[in-house]
Amino acid sequence: MQPDPSDMQRLQVVEKHISKCGDVRRVGDWKSVLREVDAAVAAGADSSYQLFMCRAEAFLKFHQIDDAESILLHIPKSEPHTNSSSQARFFGMLCEAYSYFVRAQIEMALGRFENAVTAAEKASQNDSRNVEVAVLLNNVRMVARARVRGNDLFKSERYTEACLAYGEGLRLDPSNSVLYCNRAACWFKLGQWERSIEDSNQALHIQPNYTKALLRRAASNSKLERWEEAVKDYEILRKELPNDNEVAESLFHAQVALKKSRGEEVTNLKFGGEVEEVSGLEQFRAAISLPGVSVVHFEVASNSQCKQISPFVNTLCGRYPSINFLKVDIQQSPTVATAENVRIVPTFKIYKNGCRLKEIVCPSHDMLEHSVRHYSF
């Protein structure tokens, strides 16, 4: 039976793009690698396990680690290898070896060093003669050893030696965000906060959502009294770790220090306050005249919208501890409602040192938090 000419033509197109993909991969042109992979998939190779792995490798080279890992998690299952297909090659490697080769690099980038060694060893078992595989296996083993050595030295409080160990790992794997972050911790312990920030920045350049690196940078900026930078980092961390009390307290102290550096009055500010209930006009005026920003929730306890948003106000109180949060039931305190001209609930008003800055009527959660965040600096 003669093969279908159109199928043969599609196969030739796919092979052409895969061949080009190999050429541009060899010279490290990862943008062209992605383009050729997409072209091969569009031409009909939409279930090729190796092309999916090639895309993951390209994402990794662009420091898009989450995208690379996502491909690993969602990649189609490969067909069992027959005797003939098990000898098929992809970029000069046996196909199965290439899959483990890419997986080892991704595991290493994510800081899963033991998994990386296992994957590299499997790649070597599948294709022991391939030079790329042999080099990767050697590097992965040496980087993993450097990391273990660095960790042991760090635990023994030998921070200078730990820096050298992590540095040796970075010499072999200069795009490893985990090693940069670990070395940043050493610099911090040694009081070299500028260098800690430099390594944290390197880690965040490679992995922008790396929480530990953000913590290191925020703490180092605090030590250097760069309060604005510290507050920005702690604000991001507060969103990522909403239940972390240490982050909340660090944010509060950085915010207080920032206010002091700007010459603002910061007396009577304390961490971990609660939403204060205000019941009379005199108490209300005294409360909003406290130093800093006050957010007042005008409510009616029985109102359904007030019931819905009230727990979120409690959350914001914990999330923005430098702000005074107050609530006034306008049925219980009509004099306050009249003085502030509040007729609709829930209404929120934001004050600073007794002066009203903003009024929001029936806001969404996002709108309310956006306003609170804006005035928290």
GROMACS .gro file of C-alpha atoms in nm:
model
  377
    1MET     CA    1   0.000   0.000   0.000
    2GLN     CA    2   0.141   0.336  -0.111
    3PRO     CA    3   0.169   0.608   0.155
    4ASP     CA    4  -0.063   0.904   0.119
    5PRO     CA    5   0.130   1.189  -0.057
    6SER     CA    6  -0.023   1.454   0.173
    7ASP     CA    7   0.089   1.258   0.480
    8MET     CA    8   0.438   1.229   0.336
    9GLN     CA    9   0.446   1.602   0.271
   10ARG     CA   10   0.338   1.681   0.631
   11LEU     CA   11   0.604   1.444   0.762
   12GLN     CA   12   0.871   1.619   0.556
   13VAL     CA   13   0.760   1.958   0.687
   14VAL     CA   14   0.773   1.830   1.046
   15GLU     CA   15   1.119   1.681   0.993
   16LYS     CA   16   1.241   2.008   0.841
   17HIS     CA   17   1.126   2.209   1.145
   18ILE     CA   18   1.275   1.956   1.390
   19SER     CA   19   1.604   1.969   1.200
   20LYS     CA   20   1.604   2.351   1.216
   21CYS     CA   21   1.513   2.327   1.584
   22GLY     CA   22   1.825   2.118   1.643
   23ASP     CA   23   2.042   2.370   1.457
   24VAL     CA   24   1.923   2.675   1.653
   25ARG     CA   25   1.927   2.483   1.983
   26ARG     CA   26   2.294   2.400   1.920
   27VAL     CA   27   2.383   2.771   1.908
   28GLY     CA   28   2.156   2.864   2.201
   29ASP     CA   29   1.897   3.058   1.997
   30TRP     CA   30   1.608   2.965   2.222
   31LYS     CA   31   1.363   3.211   2.068
   32SER     CA   32   1.404   3.034   1.733
   33VAL     CA   33   1.378   2.697   1.912
   34LEU     CA   34   1.031   2.793   2.035
   35ARG     CA   35   0.934   2.914   1.688
   36GLU     CA   36   1.044   2.589   1.521
   37VAL     CA   37   0.875   2.376   1.790
   38ASP     CA   38   0.547   2.564   1.734
   39ALA     CA   39   0.583   2.520   1.358
   40ALA     CA   40   0.644   2.145   1.392
   41VAL     CA   41   0.343   2.109   1.623
   42ALA     CA   42   0.125   2.311   1.381
   43ALA     CA   43   0.241   2.086   1.095
   44GLY     CA   44   0.107   1.779   1.272
   45ALA     CA   45   0.350   1.677   1.549
   46ASP     CA   46   0.105   1.785   1.818
   47SER     CA   47   0.153   1.476   2.034
   48SER     CA   48   0.532   1.457   2.025
   49TYR     CA   49   0.661   1.403   2.379
   50GLN     CA   50   1.008   1.525   2.278
   51LEU     CA   51   0.877   1.852   2.131
   52PHE     CA   52   0.693   1.924   2.455
   53MET     CA   53   1.019   1.864   2.643
   54CYS     CA   54   1.204   2.088   2.399
   55ARG     CA   55   0.957   2.367   2.467
   56ALA     CA   56   1.009   2.316   2.841
   57GLU     CA   57   1.386   2.339   2.793
   58ALA     CA   58   1.348   2.666   2.601
   59PHE     CA   59   1.122   2.812   2.872
   60LEU     CA   60   1.386   2.716   3.129
   61LYS     CA   61   1.658   2.900   2.935
   62PHE     CA   62   1.434   3.210   2.942
   63HIS     CA   63   1.401   3.169   3.322
   64GLN     CA   64   1.030   3.091   3.283
   65ILE     CA   65   1.061   2.816   3.540
   66ASP     CA   66   0.691   2.794   3.627
   67ASP     CA   67   0.602   2.748   3.258
   68ALA     CA   68   0.868   2.479   3.220
   69GLU     CA   69   0.738   2.293   3.525
   70SER     CA   70   0.379   2.327   3.402
   71ILE     CA   71   0.476   2.140   3.084
   72LEU     CA   72   0.622   1.858   3.296
   73LEU     CA   73   0.298   1.835   3.492
   74HIS     CA   74   0.067   1.839   3.189
   75ILE     CA   75   0.272   1.667   2.920
   76PRO     CA   76   0.090   1.390   2.729
   77LYS     CA   77   0.190   1.040   2.829
   78SER     CA   78   0.443   0.892   2.587
   79GLU     CA   79   0.375   0.568   2.408
   80PRO     CA   80   0.565   0.261   2.525
   81HIS     CA   81   0.888   0.224   2.328
   82THR     CA   82   0.917  -0.055   2.075
   83ASN     CA   83   1.258  -0.201   1.998
   84SER     CA   84   1.295   0.025   1.696
   85SER     CA   85   1.157   0.344   1.849
   86SER     CA   86   1.369   0.303   2.162
   87GLN     CA   87   1.674   0.373   1.946
   88ALA     CA   88   1.525   0.688   1.789
   89ARG     CA   89   1.729   0.999   1.849
   90PHE     CA   90   1.634   1.360   1.920
   91PHE     CA   91   1.906   1.627   1.900
   92GLY     CA   92   2.162   1.346   1.897
   93MET     CA   93   2.027   1.186   2.217
   94LEU     CA   94   1.814   0.879   2.251
   95CYS     CA   95   1.458   1.012   2.290
   96GLU     CA   96   1.401   0.886   2.641
   97ALA     CA   97   1.740   1.020   2.752
   98TYR     CA   98   1.648   1.367   2.622
   99SER     CA   99   1.331   1.367   2.833
  100TYR     CA  100   1.528   1.289   3.149
  101PHE     CA  101   1.796   1.540   3.041
  102VAL     CA  102   1.542   1.825   3.036
  103ARG     CA  103   1.369   1.707   3.352
  104ALA     CA  104   1.701   1.711   3.539
  105GLN     CA  105   1.760   2.076   3.443
  106ILE     CA  106   1.411   2.181   3.556
  107GLU     CA  107   1.437   1.995   3.888
  108MET     CA  108   1.773   2.164   3.948
  109ALA     CA  109   1.629   2.511   3.874
  110LEU     CA  110   1.348   2.445   4.122
  111GLY     CA  111   1.596   2.348   4.394
  112ARG     CA  112   1.496   1.981   4.394
  113PHE     CA  113   1.856   1.866   4.378
  114GLU     CA  114   1.802   1.498   4.464
  115ASN     CA  115   1.536   1.467   4.193
  116ALA     CA  116   1.773   1.638   3.948
  117VAL     CA  117   2.049   1.386   4.020
  118THR     CA  118   1.805   1.096   3.977
  119ALA     CA  119   1.680   1.230   3.641
  120ALA     CA  120   2.035   1.295   3.514
  121GLU     CA  121   2.139   0.943   3.615
  122LYS     CA  122   1.843   0.797   3.423
  123ALA     CA  123   1.941   1.004   3.119
  124SER     CA  124   2.292   0.858   3.145
  125GLN     CA  125   2.159   0.504   3.185
  126ASN     CA  126   1.957   0.551   2.865
  127ASP     CA  127   2.240   0.709   2.664
  128SER     CA  128   2.573   0.667   2.840
  129ARG     CA  129   2.779   0.771   2.536
  130ASN     CA  130   2.618   1.110   2.481
  131VAL     CA  131   2.853   1.396   2.572
  132GLU     CA  132   2.576   1.645   2.666
  133VAL     CA  133   2.424   1.392   2.904
  134ALA     CA  134   2.762   1.308   3.059
  135VAL     CA  135   2.844   1.678   3.116
  136LEU     CA  136   2.502   1.743   3.271
  137LEU     CA  137   2.528   1.443   3.504
  138ASN     CA  138   2.871   1.555   3.625
  139ASN     CA  139   2.752   1.914   3.681
  140VAL     CA  140   2.432   1.815   3.856
  141ARG     CA  141   2.618   1.587   4.095
  142MET     CA  142   2.880   1.853   4.173
  143VAL     CA  143   2.618   2.129   4.222
  144ALA     CA  144   2.413   1.904   4.451
  145ARG     CA  145   2.726   1.829   4.656
  146ALA     CA  146   2.811   2.200   4.677
  147ARG     CA  147   2.462   2.276   4.802
  148VAL     CA  148   2.476   2.001   5.069
  149ARG     CA  149   2.820   2.124   5.178
  150GLY     CA  150   2.693   2.483   5.191
  151ASN     CA  151   2.389   2.383   5.396
  152ASP     CA  152   2.603   2.189   5.645
  153LEU     CA  153   2.840   2.483   5.686
  154PHE     CA  154   2.549   2.725   5.728
  155LYS     CA  155   2.399   2.506   6.003
  156SER     CA  156   2.741   2.509   6.175
  157GLU     CA  157   2.739   2.893   6.153
  158ARG     CA  158   3.046   2.888   5.927
  159TYR     CA  159   2.891   3.145   5.698
  160THR     CA  160   3.201   3.256   5.507
  161GLU     CA  161   3.282   2.897   5.412
  162ALA     CA  162   2.915   2.837   5.323
  163CYS     CA  163   2.934   3.136   5.086
  164LEU     CA  164   3.230   2.975   4.910
  165ALA     CA  165   3.047   2.641   4.880
  166TYR     CA  166   2.736   2.799   4.730
  167GLY     CA  167   2.962   3.005   4.502
  168GLU     CA  168   3.122   2.686   4.372
  169GLY     CA  169   2.777   2.554   4.289
  170LEU     CA  170   2.694   2.881   4.110
  171ARG     CA  171   3.014   2.857   3.906
  172LEU     CA  172   2.879   2.531   3.764
  173ASP     CA  173   2.513   2.641   3.749
  174PRO     CA  174   2.507   3.025   3.720
  175SER     CA  175   2.127   3.038   3.682
  176ASN     CA  176   2.037   2.860   4.005
  177SER     CA  177   1.808   3.087   4.206
  178VAL     CA  178   1.816   2.858   4.512
  179LEU     CA  179   2.194   2.884   4.546
  180TYR     CA  180   2.177   3.264   4.509
  181CYS     CA  181   1.912   3.278   4.779
  182ASN     CA  182   2.113   3.051   5.011
  183ARG     CA  183   2.423   3.265   4.963
  184ALA     CA  184   2.213   3.578   5.030
  185ALA     CA  185   2.126   3.424   5.369
  186CYS     CA  186   2.498   3.383   5.442
  187TRP     CA  187   2.575   3.745   5.351
  188PHE     CA  188   2.288   3.854   5.577
  189LYS     CA  189   2.431   3.658   5.870
  190LEU     CA  190   2.772   3.816   5.803
  191GLY     CA  191   2.619   4.165   5.809
  192GLN     CA  192   2.701   4.220   5.442
  193TRP     CA  193   2.353   4.339   5.351
  194GLU     CA  194   2.443   4.499   5.018
  195ARG     CA  195   2.577   4.165   4.896
  196SER     CA  196   2.271   3.990   5.036
  197ILE     CA  197   2.051   4.224   4.830
  198GLU     CA  198   2.264   4.161   4.519
  199ASP     CA  199   2.222   3.783   4.547
  200SER     CA  200   1.851   3.818   4.630
  201ASN     CA  201   1.810   4.031   4.318
  202GLN     CA  202   1.985   3.764   4.111
  203ALA     CA  203   1.753   3.497   4.251
  204LEU     CA  204   1.445   3.712   4.181
  205HIS     CA  205   1.564   3.789   3.828
  206ILE     CA  206   1.569   3.415   3.761
  207GLN     CA  207   1.256   3.333   3.963
  208PRO     CA  208   1.046   3.650   4.013
  209ASN     CA  209   0.797   3.495   4.259
  210TYR     CA  210   1.063   3.345   4.488
  211THR     CA  211   0.928   3.416   4.836
  212LYS     CA  212   1.247   3.335   5.030
  213ALA     CA  213   1.455   3.568   4.814
  214LEU     CA  214   1.200   3.845   4.866
  215LEU     CA  215   1.220   3.789   5.243
  216ARG     CA  216   1.601   3.811   5.232
  217ARG     CA  217   1.591   4.135   5.033
  218ALA     CA  218   1.326   4.293   5.256
  219ALA     CA  219   1.522   4.208   5.571
  220SER     CA  220   1.847   4.342   5.422
  221ASN     CA  221   1.680   4.665   5.311
  222SER     CA  222   1.547   4.705   5.665
  223LYS     CA  223   1.899   4.664   5.807
  224LEU     CA  224   2.018   4.935   5.566
  225GLU     CA  225   1.718   5.152   5.667
  226ARG     CA  226   1.591   5.161   5.310
  227TRP     CA  227   1.239   5.167   5.440
  228GLU     CA  228   1.053   5.239   5.118
  229GLU     CA  229   1.209   4.938   4.943
  230ALA     CA  230   1.150   4.720   5.250
  231VAL     CA  231   0.783   4.821   5.270
  232LYS     CA  232   0.731   4.739   4.900
  233ASP     CA  233   0.875   4.390   4.944
  234TYR     CA  234   0.685   4.323   5.267
  235GLU     CA  235   0.360   4.438   5.100
  236ILE     CA  236   0.411   4.177   4.827
  237LEU     CA  237   0.495   3.914   5.088
  238ARG     CA  238   0.184   4.008   5.286
  239LYS     CA  239  -0.028   3.917   4.983
  240GLU     CA  240   0.161   3.594   4.925
  241LEU     CA  241   0.164   3.496   5.295
  242PRO     CA  242  -0.151   3.654   5.442
  243ASN     CA  243  -0.139   3.440   5.758
  244ASP     CA  244   0.229   3.492   5.836
  245ASN     CA  245   0.240   3.699   6.155
  246GLU     CA  246   0.617   3.764   6.131
  247VAL     CA  247   0.575   3.919   5.785
  248ALA     CA  248   0.284   4.129   5.915
  249GLU     CA  249   0.491   4.255   6.208
  250SER     CA  250   0.796   4.326   5.988
  251LEU     CA  251   0.573   4.522   5.750
  252PHE     CA  252   0.429   4.721   6.040
  253HIS     CA  253   0.772   4.816   6.178
  254ALA     CA  254   0.899   4.907   5.830
  255GLN     CA  255   0.593   5.126   5.774
  256VAL     CA  256   0.643   5.299   6.109
  257ALA     CA  257   1.013   5.355   6.031
  258LEU     CA  258   0.921   5.495   5.688
  259LYS     CA  259   0.679   5.740   5.848
  260LYS     CA  260   0.949   5.849   6.095
  261SER     CA  261   1.200   5.898   5.812
  262ARG     CA  262   0.948   6.129   5.644
  263GLY     CA  263   0.907   6.334   5.959
  264GLU     CA  264   0.554   6.207   6.033
  265GLU     CA  265   0.427   6.167   6.388
  266VAL     CA  266   0.408   5.801   6.486
  267THR     CA  267   0.319   5.801   6.856
  268ASN     CA  268   0.064   5.550   6.988
  269LEU     CA  269   0.106   5.318   6.688
  270LYS     CA  270   0.106   4.954   6.795
  271PHE     CA  271   0.118   4.625   6.608
  272GLY     CA  272  -0.171   4.381   6.601
  273GLY     CA  273  -0.465   4.609   6.672
  274GLU     CA  274  -0.832   4.519   6.631
  275VAL     CA  275  -1.121   4.704   6.473
  276GLU     CA  276  -1.222   4.950   6.744
  277GLU     CA  277  -1.591   5.010   6.805
  278VAL     CA  278  -1.679   5.379   6.841
  279SER     CA  279  -2.008   5.480   7.003
  280GLY     CA  280  -2.009   5.859   7.057
  281LEU     CA  281  -1.915   6.174   6.868
  282GLU     CA  282  -1.643   6.276   7.113
  283GLN     CA  283  -1.485   5.930   7.104
  284PHE     CA  284  -1.512   5.929   6.723
  285ARG     CA  285  -1.335   6.264   6.684
  286ALA     CA  286  -1.060   6.161   6.924
  287ALA     CA  287  -1.010   5.832   6.739
  288ILE     CA  288  -0.979   5.982   6.388
  289SER     CA  289  -0.741   6.248   6.524
  290LEU     CA  290  -0.486   5.986   6.629
  291PRO     CA  291  -0.154   6.004   6.439
  292GLY     CA  292  -0.157   5.825   6.105
  293VAL     CA  293  -0.441   5.694   5.890
  294SER     CA  294  -0.780   5.580   6.018
  295VAL     CA  295  -1.035   5.378   5.822
  296VAL     CA  296  -1.392   5.400   5.955
  297HIS     CA  297  -1.658   5.146   5.867
  298PHE     CA  298  -2.005   5.299   5.906
  299GLU     CA  299  -2.248   5.009   5.939
  300VAL     CA  300  -2.580   4.878   6.060
  301ALA     CA  301  -2.528   4.548   6.241
  302SER     CA  302  -2.840   4.388   6.091
  303ASN     CA  303  -2.764   4.497   5.732
  304SER     CA  304  -2.673   4.201   5.505
  305GLN     CA  305  -2.407   4.391   5.308
  306CYS     CA  306  -2.243   4.505   5.630
  307LYS     CA  307  -2.244   4.146   5.757
  308GLN     CA  308  -2.073   4.033   5.437
  309ILE     CA  309  -1.795   4.291   5.436
  310SER     CA  310  -1.730   4.304   5.811
  311PRO     CA  311  -1.506   3.991   5.822
  312PHE     CA  312  -1.302   4.136   5.537
  313VAL     CA  313  -1.248   4.456   5.736
  314ASN     CA  314  -1.110   4.236   6.017
  315THR     CA  315  -0.875   4.077   5.761
  316LEU     CA  316  -0.756   4.418   5.643
  317CYS     CA  317  -0.694   4.520   6.003
  318GLY     CA  318  -0.445   4.234   6.033
  319ARG     CA  319  -0.302   4.289   5.687
  320TYR     CA  320  -0.236   4.664   5.737
  321PRO     CA  321  -0.142   4.690   6.106
  322SER     CA  322  -0.015   5.050   6.081
  323ILE     CA  323  -0.369   5.176   6.007
  324ASN     CA  324  -0.634   5.243   6.274
  325PHE     CA  325  -0.956   5.058   6.186
  326LEU     CA  326  -1.281   5.180   6.345
  327LYS     CA  327  -1.647   5.091   6.311
  328VAL     CA  328  -1.957   5.295   6.388
  329ASP     CA  329  -2.310   5.154   6.400
  330ILE     CA  330  -2.513   5.450   6.273
  331GLN     CA  331  -2.830   5.327   6.445
  332GLN     CA  332  -2.651   5.309   6.779
  333SER     CA  333  -2.462   5.636   6.720
  334PRO     CA  334  -2.695   5.868   6.524
  335THR     CA  335  -2.502   6.180   6.628
  336VAL     CA  336  -2.189   6.049   6.453
  337ALA     CA  337  -2.394   5.955   6.145
  338THR     CA  338  -2.547   6.302   6.133
  339ALA     CA  339  -2.215   6.480   6.185
  340GLU     CA  340  -2.053   6.274   5.908
  341ASN     CA  341  -2.362   6.284   5.681
  342VAL     CA  342  -2.381   5.905   5.646
  343ARG     CA  343  -2.713   5.770   5.516
  344ILE     CA  344  -2.611   5.457   5.322
  345VAL     CA  345  -2.431   5.154   5.462
  346PRO     CA  346  -2.177   5.018   5.435
  347THR     CA  347  -1.985   5.344   5.392
  348PHE     CA  348  -1.610   5.375   5.449
  349LYS     CA  349  -1.425   5.698   5.521
  350ILE     CA  350  -1.049   5.737   5.539
  351TYR     CA  351  -0.895   6.005   5.761
  352LYS     CA  352  -0.544   6.122   5.833
  353ASN     CA  353  -0.475   6.316   6.152
  354GLY     CA  354  -0.845   6.408   6.169
  355CYS     CA  355  -0.880   6.521   5.803
  356ARG     CA  356  -1.100   6.321   5.570
  357LEU     CA  357  -0.915   6.189   5.263
  358LYS     CA  358  -1.169   5.965   5.092
  359GLU     CA  359  -1.524   5.828   5.109
  360ILE     CA  360  -1.635   5.497   4.954
  361VAL     CA  361  -1.996   5.378   4.951
  362CYS     CA  362  -2.072   5.004   4.921
  363PRO     CA  363  -1.728   4.912   4.785
  364SER     CA  364  -1.615   4.575   4.655
  365HIS     CA  365  -1.342   4.397   4.851
  366ASP     CA  366  -1.083   4.484   4.587
  367MET     CA  367  -1.183   4.852   4.578
  368LEU     CA  368  -1.168   4.880   4.956
  369GLU     CA  369  -0.829   4.711   4.984
  370HIS     CA  370  -0.689   4.920   4.698
  371SER     CA  371  -0.783   5.239   4.887
  372VAL     CA  372  -0.650   5.109   5.218
  373ARG     CA  373  -0.321   5.007   5.058
  374HIS     CA  374  -0.288   5.344   4.884
  375TYR     CA  375  -0.316   5.537   5.211
  376SER     CA  376  -0.109   5.294   5.417
  377PHE     CA  377   0.218   5.457   5.308
   0.00000   0.00000   0.00000
